[in-house]
């Protein structure tokens, strides 16, 4: 089921979103200051490629928390709102509920990415 879910996810827009995240990551990595942000974009691209069968483990220390607070204030809140909106739209139908749940997982990662790890189940 994971394979089928991931294939449908990629065909129905996940591949385009992952490519977008990868491009943003490349652009951010042009400067030294942007490299930590670019790495978070690559993390989102990886999760966007295979959301079914992956989970996010949150951790990190005080440094991650401080950077996450800045991330939420400047970038994370609007990305999380976009993923929440997509998740709600997916959950309108019964067939879309699994895709909506994956969007909610990505919304949480988009809101608080530093210190998080993506783990395969």
PDB file of C-alpha atoms in Angstrom:
ATOM      1  CA  UNK A   1       0.000   0.000   0.000  1.00  0.00           C
ATOM      2  CA  UNK A   2       2.911   2.360   0.699  1.00  0.00           C
ATOM      3  CA  UNK A   3       4.218   1.911  -2.830  1.00  0.00           C
ATOM      4  CA  UNK A   4       0.796   2.557  -4.350  1.00  0.00           C
ATOM      5  CA  UNK A   5       0.261   5.605  -2.136  1.00  0.00           C
ATOM      6  CA  UNK A   6       3.663   7.028  -3.042  1.00  0.00           C
ATOM      7  CA  UNK A   7       3.092   6.455  -6.770  1.00  0.00           C
ATOM      8  CA  UNK A   8      -0.306   8.166  -6.648  1.00  0.00           C
ATOM      9  CA  UNK A   9       1.176  10.976  -4.551  1.00  0.00           C
ATOM     10  CA  UNK A  10       3.953  11.575  -7.092  1.00  0.00           C
ATOM     11  CA  UNK A  11       1.627  11.455 -10.099  1.00  0.00           C
ATOM     12  CA  UNK A  12      -0.949  13.778  -8.525  1.00  0.00           C
ATOM     13  CA  UNK A  13       1.489  16.573  -7.750  1.00  0.00           C
ATOM     14  CA  UNK A  14       4.069  15.323  -5.291  1.00  0.00           C
ATOM     15  CA  UNK A  15       6.836  15.206  -7.890  1.00  0.00           C
ATOM     16  CA  UNK A  16       6.263  18.837  -8.886  1.00  0.00           C
ATOM     17  CA  UNK A  17       6.273  19.936  -5.241  1.00  0.00           C
ATOM     18  CA  UNK A  18       9.470  17.955  -4.548  1.00  0.00           C
ATOM     19  CA  UNK A  19      11.186  19.534  -7.551  1.00  0.00           C
ATOM     20  CA  UNK A  20      10.076  22.947  -6.283  1.00  0.00           C
ATOM     21  CA  UNK A  21      11.542  22.251  -2.835  1.00  0.00           C
ATOM     22  CA  UNK A  22      14.802  21.041  -4.428  1.00  0.00           C
ATOM     23  CA  UNK A  23      15.073  24.208  -6.526  1.00  0.00           C
ATOM     24  CA  UNK A  24      14.439  26.364  -3.455  1.00  0.00           C
ATOM     25  CA  UNK A  25      17.107  24.368  -1.608  1.00  0.00           C
ATOM     26  CA  UNK A  26      19.626  24.939  -4.390  1.00  0.00           C
ATOM     27  CA  UNK A  27      18.902  28.666  -4.465  1.00  0.00           C
ATOM     28  CA  UNK A  28      19.226  28.941  -0.688  1.00  0.00           C
ATOM     29  CA  UNK A  29      22.535  27.058  -0.690  1.00  0.00           C
ATOM     30  CA  UNK A  30      24.160  29.697  -2.892  1.00  0.00           C
ATOM     31  CA  UNK A  31      25.117  31.727   0.176  1.00  0.00           C
ATOM     32  CA  UNK A  32      26.744  30.473   3.339  1.00  0.00           C
ATOM     33  CA  UNK A  33      23.964  31.960   5.468  1.00  0.00           C
ATOM     34  CA  UNK A  34      21.315  30.177   3.402  1.00  0.00           C
ATOM     35  CA  UNK A  35      22.820  26.690   3.646  1.00  0.00           C
ATOM     36  CA  UNK A  36      20.945  25.683   6.845  1.00  0.00           C
ATOM     37  CA  UNK A  37      17.692  26.837   5.245  1.00  0.00           C
ATOM     38  CA  UNK A  38      18.522  25.006   2.033  1.00  0.00           C
ATOM     39  CA  UNK A  39      19.107  21.797   3.959  1.00  0.00           C
ATOM     40  CA  UNK A  40      15.619  22.096   5.438  1.00  0.00           C
ATOM     41  CA  UNK A  41      14.209  22.563   1.934  1.00  0.00           C
ATOM     42  CA  UNK A  42      15.983  19.376   0.835  1.00  0.00           C
ATOM     43  CA  UNK A  43      14.484  17.606   3.863  1.00  0.00           C
ATOM     44  CA  UNK A  44      11.017  18.701   2.734  1.00  0.00           C
ATOM     45  CA  UNK A  45      11.777  17.544  -0.828  1.00  0.00           C
ATOM     46  CA  UNK A  46      12.770  14.111   0.470  1.00  0.00           C
ATOM     47  CA  UNK A  47       9.604  13.735   2.500  1.00  0.00           C
ATOM     48  CA  UNK A  48       7.529  14.971  -0.420  1.00  0.00           C
ATOM     49  CA  UNK A  49       8.924  12.234  -2.661  1.00  0.00           C
ATOM     50  CA  UNK A  50       7.920   9.363  -0.357  1.00  0.00           C
ATOM     51  CA  UNK A  51       5.502  10.479   2.367  1.00  0.00           C
ATOM     52  CA  UNK A  52       3.849   7.087   2.760  1.00  0.00           C
ATOM     53  CA  UNK A  53       6.013   4.819   4.892  1.00  0.00           C
ATOM     54  CA  UNK A  54       8.016   7.696   6.368  1.00  0.00           C
ATOM     55  CA  UNK A  55       7.639   9.444   9.674  1.00  0.00           C
ATOM     56  CA  UNK A  56       9.212  12.516  11.197  1.00  0.00           C
ATOM     57  CA  UNK A  57      11.064  12.241  14.499  1.00  0.00           C
ATOM     58  CA  UNK A  58      11.443  15.548  16.312  1.00  0.00           C
ATOM     59  CA  UNK A  59      14.395  16.294  18.538  1.00  0.00           C
ATOM     60  CA  UNK A  60      17.251  18.728  18.772  1.00  0.00           C
ATOM     61  CA  UNK A  61      18.387  21.038  21.483  1.00  0.00           C
ATOM     62  CA  UNK A  62      18.047  24.659  22.385  1.00  0.00           C
ATOM     63  CA  UNK A  63      19.807  25.728  19.169  1.00  0.00           C
ATOM     64  CA  UNK A  64      17.234  23.969  17.020  1.00  0.00           C
ATOM     65  CA  UNK A  65      14.419  25.484  19.058  1.00  0.00           C
ATOM     66  CA  UNK A  66      15.759  29.014  18.659  1.00  0.00           C
ATOM     67  CA  UNK A  67      16.230  28.629  14.903  1.00  0.00           C
ATOM     68  CA  UNK A  68      12.777  27.035  14.610  1.00  0.00           C
ATOM     69  CA  UNK A  69      11.239  30.072  16.317  1.00  0.00           C
ATOM     70  CA  UNK A  70      12.841  32.342  13.715  1.00  0.00           C
ATOM     71  CA  UNK A  71      11.763  29.938  10.965  1.00  0.00           C
ATOM     72  CA  UNK A  72       8.138  29.998  12.179  1.00  0.00           C
ATOM     73  CA  UNK A  73       8.073  33.789  12.337  1.00  0.00           C
ATOM     74  CA  UNK A  74       9.476  34.403   8.857  1.00  0.00           C
ATOM     75  CA  UNK A  75       8.780  31.349   6.702  1.00  0.00           C
ATOM     76  CA  UNK A  76       7.189  28.395   8.420  1.00  0.00           C
ATOM     77  CA  UNK A  77       3.735  29.693   9.286  1.00  0.00           C
ATOM     78  CA  UNK A  78       2.639  30.382   5.710  1.00  0.00           C
ATOM     79  CA  UNK A  79       4.043  27.083   4.422  1.00  0.00           C
ATOM     80  CA  UNK A  80       2.244  25.225   7.208  1.00  0.00           C
ATOM     81  CA  UNK A  81      -1.005  27.040   6.384  1.00  0.00           C
ATOM     82  CA  UNK A  82      -0.657  26.009   2.729  1.00  0.00           C
ATOM     83  CA  UNK A  83      -0.126  22.348   3.682  1.00  0.00           C
ATOM     84  CA  UNK A  84      -3.038  22.509   6.132  1.00  0.00           C
ATOM     85  CA  UNK A  85      -5.275  23.890   3.400  1.00  0.00           C
ATOM     86  CA  UNK A  86      -4.199  21.144   1.010  1.00  0.00           C
ATOM     87  CA  UNK A  87      -4.792  18.548   3.727  1.00  0.00           C
ATOM     88  CA  UNK A  88      -8.283  19.846   4.419  1.00  0.00           C
ATOM     89  CA  UNK A  89      -9.131  19.812   0.717  1.00  0.00           C
ATOM     90  CA  UNK A  90      -7.846  16.249   0.429  1.00  0.00           C
ATOM     91  CA  UNK A  91      -9.927  15.141   3.410  1.00  0.00           C
ATOM     92  CA  UNK A  92     -13.189  16.185   1.740  1.00  0.00           C
ATOM     93  CA  UNK A  93     -13.472  12.740   0.157  1.00  0.00           C
ATOM     94  CA  UNK A  94     -12.860   9.371   1.770  1.00  0.00           C
ATOM     95  CA  UNK A  95     -10.303   8.463  -0.893  1.00  0.00           C
ATOM     96  CA  UNK A  96      -8.363  11.654  -0.206  1.00  0.00           C
ATOM     97  CA  UNK A  97      -8.060  11.160   3.574  1.00  0.00           C
ATOM     98  CA  UNK A  98      -4.704   9.291   3.431  1.00  0.00           C
ATOM     99  CA  UNK A  99      -3.307  12.085   1.254  1.00  0.00           C
ATOM    100  CA  UNK A 100      -4.668  14.693   3.629  1.00  0.00           C
ATOM    101  CA  UNK A 101      -2.948  12.983   6.548  1.00  0.00           C
ATOM    102  CA  UNK A 102       0.351  13.138   4.659  1.00  0.00           C
ATOM    103  CA  UNK A 103      -0.226  16.849   4.029  1.00  0.00           C
ATOM    104  CA  UNK A 104      -0.769  17.366   7.767  1.00  0.00           C
ATOM    105  CA  UNK A 105       2.516  15.544   8.458  1.00  0.00           C
ATOM    106  CA  UNK A 106       4.287  17.884   6.032  1.00  0.00           C
ATOM    107  CA  UNK A 107       2.591  20.919   7.573  1.00  0.00           C
ATOM    108  CA  UNK A 108       4.098  20.058  10.941  1.00  0.00           C
ATOM    109  CA  UNK A 109       7.538  19.597   9.383  1.00  0.00           C
ATOM    110  CA  UNK A 110       7.186  22.855   7.434  1.00  0.00           C
ATOM    111  CA  UNK A 111       6.398  24.618  10.696  1.00  0.00           C
ATOM    112  CA  UNK A 112       9.218  23.107  12.811  1.00  0.00           C
ATOM    113  CA  UNK A 113      11.955  21.573  10.554  1.00  0.00           C
ATOM    114  CA  UNK A 114      15.199  22.109  12.477  1.00  0.00           C
ATOM    115  CA  UNK A 115      16.124  19.125  14.632  1.00  0.00           C
ATOM    116  CA  UNK A 116      13.651  16.855  12.831  1.00  0.00           C
ATOM    117  CA  UNK A 117      14.683  13.621  11.122  1.00  0.00           C
ATOM    118  CA  UNK A 118      12.783  11.663   8.489  1.00  0.00           C
ATOM    119  CA  UNK A 119      12.717   7.953   9.302  1.00  0.00           C
ATOM    120  CA  UNK A 120      11.429   5.104   7.144  1.00  0.00           C
ATOM    121  CA  UNK A 121       8.964   2.800   8.820  1.00  0.00           C
TER     122      UNK A 121
END
